[in-house]
Short mmCIF file of C-alpha atoms and ligand atoms in Angstrom, two decimals:
data_model
loop_
_atom_site.label_atom_id
_atom_site.label_comp_id
_atom_site.label_asym_id
_atom_site.label_seq_id
_atom_site.Cartn_x
_atom_site.Cartn_y
_atom_site.Cartn_z
CA MET A 1 -0.03 -0.20 0.01
CA THR A 2 2.93 2.62 -1.02
CA GLY A 3 1.77 5.44 -3.04
CA ALA A 4 -1.35 7.13 -2.29
CA LEU A 5 -4.87 5.06 -2.14
CA LEU A 6 -8.35 6.79 -3.05
CA LEU A 7 -10.09 7.03 0.63
CA PRO A 8 -13.43 7.77 1.17
CA ALA A 9 -13.90 11.83 1.25
CA PRO A 10 -12.76 13.67 3.40
CA PHE A 11 -9.84 11.27 3.85
CA THR A 12 -6.55 11.72 1.78
CA HIS A 13 -3.87 9.12 1.88
CA VAL A 14 -0.01 8.98 1.79
CA GLY A 15 1.37 5.33 1.52
CA LEU A 16 4.77 4.87 2.77
CA ASP A 17 6.95 2.02 2.57
CA SER A 18 9.20 1.65 5.67
CA VAL A 19 9.35 4.08 8.59
CA GLY A 20 10.33 4.52 12.35
CA SER A 21 6.85 5.33 13.15
CA THR A 22 3.62 6.73 10.97
CA ASN A 23 2.83 8.86 14.32
CA ASP A 24 6.26 10.40 13.65
CA GLU A 25 5.61 10.77 9.86
CA ALA A 26 2.28 12.63 10.79
CA ARG A 27 3.65 14.94 13.31
CA ARG A 28 6.79 15.77 10.70
CA ARG A 29 3.75 16.95 8.33
CA VAL A 30 2.57 19.16 11.15
CA ALA A 31 6.16 20.74 11.54
CA ASP A 32 6.72 21.27 8.10
CA GLY A 33 3.39 22.79 7.27
CA THR A 34 1.99 19.87 5.27
CA ALA A 35 -0.81 18.51 7.53
CA ALA A 36 -4.03 18.69 6.49
CA ASP A 37 -7.22 17.40 8.63
CA LEU A 38 -8.11 14.01 7.92
CA LEU A 39 -4.79 13.09 5.87
CA VAL A 40 -3.68 9.35 6.83
CA VAL A 41 -0.39 8.57 6.55
CA THR A 42 0.59 4.58 6.73
CA ALA A 43 3.21 2.56 6.35
CA ARG A 44 3.80 -1.05 5.41
CA ARG A 45 6.17 -1.59 8.26
CA GLN A 46 7.48 0.29 11.03
CA THR A 47 10.93 -0.13 12.63
CA HIS A 48 9.77 1.57 16.08
CA GLY A 49 5.96 0.96 16.59
CA ARG A 50 4.94 2.45 19.52
CA GLY A 51 1.89 1.12 21.74
CA ARG A 52 0.61 2.92 24.51
CA ARG A 53 2.46 3.67 27.90
CA GLY A 54 5.82 3.23 26.04
CA ARG A 55 5.62 -0.43 24.80
CA VAL A 56 6.50 -1.59 21.49
CA TRP A 57 4.02 -2.03 18.81
CA GLU A 58 5.34 -4.88 16.28
CA SER A 59 4.48 -3.91 13.18
CA PRO A 60 5.35 -6.45 10.16
CA GLU A 61 4.11 -6.19 6.79
CA GLY A 62 0.60 -7.33 6.51
CA ASN A 63 -0.64 -5.39 9.23
CA LEU A 64 -2.32 -1.71 9.15
CA HIS A 65 -0.24 0.95 10.55
CA ALA A 66 -2.00 4.32 9.91
CA SER A 67 -1.92 7.52 11.70
CA PHE A 68 -4.45 9.93 10.92
CA LEU A 69 -3.90 13.83 11.30
CA ILE A 70 -6.88 15.65 13.16
CA ARG A 71 -7.52 19.11 13.67
CA LEU A 72 -8.74 19.56 17.30
CA ASP A 73 -11.70 22.12 17.29
CA ARG A 74 -12.20 22.24 21.03
CA PRO A 75 -10.20 22.04 24.34
CA LEU A 76 -6.98 19.89 24.40
CA ALA A 77 -8.95 18.40 27.73
CA GLN A 78 -11.61 16.52 25.10
CA ALA A 79 -9.00 15.13 22.81
CA ALA A 80 -9.06 11.61 24.58
CA GLN A 81 -12.46 11.24 23.84
CA LEU A 82 -11.45 10.78 20.09
CA GLY A 83 -10.12 7.37 21.09
CA PHE A 84 -13.72 6.37 22.03
CA VAL A 85 -14.56 7.36 18.62
CA ALA A 86 -12.15 5.44 16.86
CA ALA A 87 -12.75 2.41 18.84
CA ILE A 88 -16.14 2.59 17.71
CA ALA A 89 -15.58 3.13 13.91
CA ILE A 90 -13.06 0.30 14.10
CA ALA A 91 -15.29 -1.99 15.74
CA SER A 92 -18.00 -1.44 13.00
CA ALA A 93 -15.71 -2.05 10.32
CA LEU A 94 -14.51 -5.00 11.63
CA GLU A 95 -18.16 -6.33 12.23
CA GLU A 96 -18.15 -5.72 8.32
CA LEU A 97 -15.44 -7.21 7.55
CA VAL A 98 -15.48 -10.34 9.77
CA PRO A 99 -19.21 -10.75 9.77
CA GLY A 100 -20.42 -13.08 12.82
CA ALA A 101 -17.18 -12.18 15.15
CA ASP A 102 -17.95 -10.78 18.62
CA VAL A 103 -16.34 -7.49 18.75
CA ARG A 104 -15.74 -5.56 21.63
CA CYS A 105 -14.29 -2.42 22.66
CA LYS A 106 -12.15 -2.54 25.75
CA TRP A 107 -11.37 0.17 28.18
CA PRO A 108 -9.34 2.67 27.11
CA ASN A 109 -8.62 2.02 23.55
CA ASP A 110 -8.63 -1.48 22.30
CA VAL A 111 -10.96 -3.24 20.00
CA LEU A 112 -11.32 -7.31 20.61
CA ALA A 113 -12.42 -9.67 18.33
CA GLU A 114 -13.34 -13.15 20.16
CA HIS A 115 -11.92 -11.98 23.14
CA ARG A 116 -8.64 -10.99 21.26
CA LYS A 117 -6.82 -7.67 20.42
CA VAL A 118 -7.00 -7.02 17.39
CA ALA A 119 -6.34 -3.49 17.01
CA GLY A 120 -4.85 -0.59 19.48
CA MET A 121 -4.63 2.85 19.40
CA LEU A 122 -2.21 5.74 20.09
CA LEU A 123 -3.41 9.15 20.41
CA GLU A 124 -0.81 11.98 20.60
CA SER A 125 -1.20 15.92 20.51
CA ALA A 126 1.07 17.83 17.92
CA ASP A 127 1.79 21.28 17.95
CA ASP A 128 -0.80 24.14 16.43
CA GLY A 129 -4.16 22.46 17.60
CA TRP A 130 -3.15 19.11 15.62
CA LEU A 131 -3.69 15.65 17.11
CA VAL A 132 -2.09 12.47 15.71
CA LEU A 133 -4.32 9.37 15.88
CA GLY A 134 -2.27 6.36 15.40
CA ILE A 135 -4.22 2.89 14.50
CA GLY A 136 -2.35 -0.43 14.39
CA ILE A 137 -4.85 -3.62 13.09
CA ASP A 138 -3.40 -6.73 13.00
CA VAL A 139 -4.68 -8.12 9.74
CA GLU A 140 -2.44 -10.85 8.92
CA ARG A 141 -0.37 -11.16 12.02
CA ALA A 142 -0.78 -11.21 15.60
CA PRO A 143 2.65 -10.89 18.09
CA PRO A 144 4.05 -13.82 19.09
CA PRO A 145 2.42 -15.05 22.16
CA GLY A 146 4.24 -13.48 25.20
CA GLU A 147 4.88 -10.48 23.26
CA SER A 148 1.71 -8.85 24.04
CA LEU A 149 0.15 -8.09 27.58
CA TYR A 150 -3.33 -9.16 26.34
CA ALA A 151 -4.34 -12.09 24.33
CA ALA A 152 -3.55 -10.65 20.72
CA GLY A 153 -4.87 -12.39 17.50
CA ALA A 154 -5.31 -11.42 13.70
CA LEU A 155 -8.26 -10.40 11.25
CA ALA A 156 -6.85 -13.61 9.17
CA GLU A 157 -7.14 -16.12 12.12
CA LEU A 158 -11.03 -14.96 12.02
CA GLY A 159 -11.62 -15.78 8.43
CA PHE A 160 -10.66 -12.35 6.61
CA GLY A 161 -8.85 -13.10 3.72
CA GLY A 162 -8.46 -9.13 2.13
CA GLU A 163 -5.70 -6.86 2.00
CA VAL A 164 -4.88 -4.03 4.25
CA GLY A 165 -6.17 -1.67 1.93
CA GLN A 166 -9.64 -3.17 2.40
CA VAL A 167 -9.25 -2.52 5.74
CA LEU A 168 -8.18 1.15 5.81
CA VAL A 169 -11.06 1.77 3.41
CA ALA A 170 -13.71 0.31 5.72
CA LEU A 171 -12.08 1.85 8.69
CA CYS A 172 -12.50 5.46 7.01
CA ARG A 173 -16.13 4.78 5.76
CA GLN A 174 -16.79 4.35 9.39
CA LEU A 175 -14.29 6.86 10.79
CA GLY A 176 -16.06 9.78 8.77
CA PRO A 177 -19.59 9.66 10.10
CA TRP A 178 -18.42 8.71 13.77
CA LEU A 179 -15.89 12.09 13.79
CA GLU A 180 -18.87 14.23 12.22
CA CYS A 181 -21.30 12.75 14.99
CA TRP A 182 -18.60 13.99 17.63
CA ARG A 183 -17.91 17.38 16.25
CA ARG A 184 -21.48 17.82 15.94
CA ASP A 185 -23.40 16.10 18.68
CA GLY A 186 -20.37 15.96 21.58
CA PHE A 187 -19.40 12.95 23.54
CA ALA A 188 -22.91 11.67 24.90
CA PRO A 189 -23.96 9.69 21.74
CA ILE A 190 -19.97 8.28 21.18
CA ARG A 191 -20.07 7.07 25.02
CA ALA A 192 -23.31 5.41 24.50
CA ALA A 193 -22.22 3.77 21.30
CA TRP A 194 -19.13 2.73 23.28
CA LEU A 195 -21.30 1.17 26.14
CA GLU A 196 -22.99 -0.65 23.90
CA ARG A 197 -19.93 -2.71 22.83
CA ALA A 198 -18.16 -2.74 25.78
CA ARG A 199 -15.99 -5.69 27.34
CA GLY A 200 -16.49 -6.46 30.54
CA LEU A 201 -19.13 -3.94 32.00
CA GLY A 202 -20.56 -5.00 35.43
CA GLU A 203 -18.02 -7.74 35.58
CA ALA A 204 -14.95 -8.22 38.06
CA ALA A 205 -12.12 -5.99 36.91
CA LEU A 206 -8.27 -5.58 37.68
CA VAL A 207 -7.03 -2.17 36.95
CA ARG A 208 -2.64 -2.10 36.79
CA LEU A 209 -1.98 1.44 37.32
CA GLU A 210 1.70 2.98 37.41
CA THR A 211 2.45 2.23 41.12
CA GLU A 212 -0.99 0.09 42.22
CA THR A 213 -3.15 -2.19 41.17
CA LEU A 214 -6.95 -1.75 41.96
CA THR A 215 -9.91 -4.35 42.07
CA GLY A 216 -13.80 -3.67 41.44
CA GLN A 217 -16.48 -3.95 39.19
CA PHE A 218 -16.55 -1.99 35.77
CA ALA A 219 -19.28 0.29 36.48
CA GLY A 220 -19.09 2.11 33.30
CA LEU A 221 -17.80 5.59 31.87
CA ASP A 222 -18.24 8.75 33.05
CA GLU A 223 -18.66 11.79 31.16
CA ASP A 224 -15.12 12.33 30.03
CA GLY A 225 -14.59 8.93 29.22
CA ALA A 226 -12.80 7.71 32.57
CA MET A 227 -13.41 4.30 33.48
CA LEU A 228 -15.54 3.87 36.67
CA LEU A 229 -14.56 1.21 39.18
CA ASP A 230 -16.95 0.09 41.73
CA GLN A 231 -15.03 -0.62 45.02
CA GLY A 232 -17.90 -1.37 47.10
CA ALA A 233 -17.62 0.38 50.50
CA ALA A 234 -14.30 2.23 49.19
CA GLY A 235 -16.77 4.04 46.62
CA ILE A 236 -16.37 4.69 43.02
CA ARG A 237 -13.10 5.28 41.61
CA ARG A 238 -12.32 7.01 38.41
CA ILE A 239 -9.40 5.75 36.14
CA PHE A 240 -7.93 8.22 33.65
CA ALA A 241 -4.87 5.24 32.62
CA GLY A 242 -4.22 1.95 33.06
CA ASP A 243 -4.16 -1.96 32.08
CA VAL A 244 -7.55 -3.56 32.51
CA PHE A 245 -7.95 -7.08 32.91
CA PHE A 246 -11.15 -9.12 33.52
CA PRO A 247 -10.00 -12.30 35.69
CA GLY A 248 -13.55 -14.07 35.58
CA SER A 249 -13.66 -14.14 31.99
C1 LIG B 1 -1.59 0.08 21.84
O1 LIG B 1 -2.66 -0.65 21.68
O2 LIG B 1 -0.59 0.00 22.92
C2 LIG B 1 -1.53 0.99 20.95
C3 LIG B 1 -0.97 0.67 19.52
C4 LIG B 1 -1.03 1.74 18.55
C5 LIG B 1 0.04 1.27 17.52
C6 LIG B 1 -0.29 2.34 16.16
S1 LIG B 1 0.19 1.84 14.57
C7 LIG B 1 0.33 3.05 13.70
C8 LIG B 1 0.98 4.24 14.87
N1 LIG B 1 2.15 4.23 14.72
C9 LIG B 1 2.71 4.00 16.23
O3 LIG B 1 3.85 4.09 16.06
N2 LIG B 1 1.93 3.29 16.90
C10 LIG B 1 0.35 3.66 16.14
#
């Protein structure tokens, strides 16, 4: 997928071969003045793909590595909401590409199919009000067991026989309307759509933070997208960043 693919409007595309990280390539465009709203930078492979919380993101050829430049038209504090917008779009695209698969959104920004993580995202801010939304979807290959914090899978294992370009087009077809919905109506409809597909709602959860591990029941999302962890007598705790596990299932 090198060169430019014709994507559904209003997305435009630049396809690269091998890069360190597509998020860095997108940020470079902000720095050199060639950024455009909804420009998507993809690469066939990344040599230094980044995951959340400083982790490495395995980026072999055959998987989707895409970074979307997004113009933020509201306070930076609301930027994290975009992760939920993207999660719903990815989940909707996967439902189309792998019919019948059980697709779920997992807090904060993962998408699971058949209980395995197949997609993740990394949202970074850049200068002058730009955001970079990096999305990785394991199309052909999942990371080897033991190299991923969560059970991981690839679309190919679920019967998807298409190509990365097809996944990108399906993703853009969903992301466009969901972004428009967020820009027009705010976070409430996004939150509702995410909760409809949430992994583990009402279940016992274990949340690993930087310095402590919490347990409780996953009780929902607050108005900003923070995870609500019901700790019984200790009350409801709002979680802003962490790794979530559901030990019971
Ligand atoms: C995660 O689940 O930890 C986030 C993974 C994000 C990976 C994507 S691939 C495209 C973009 N470039 C990167 O270096 N990371 C993101």
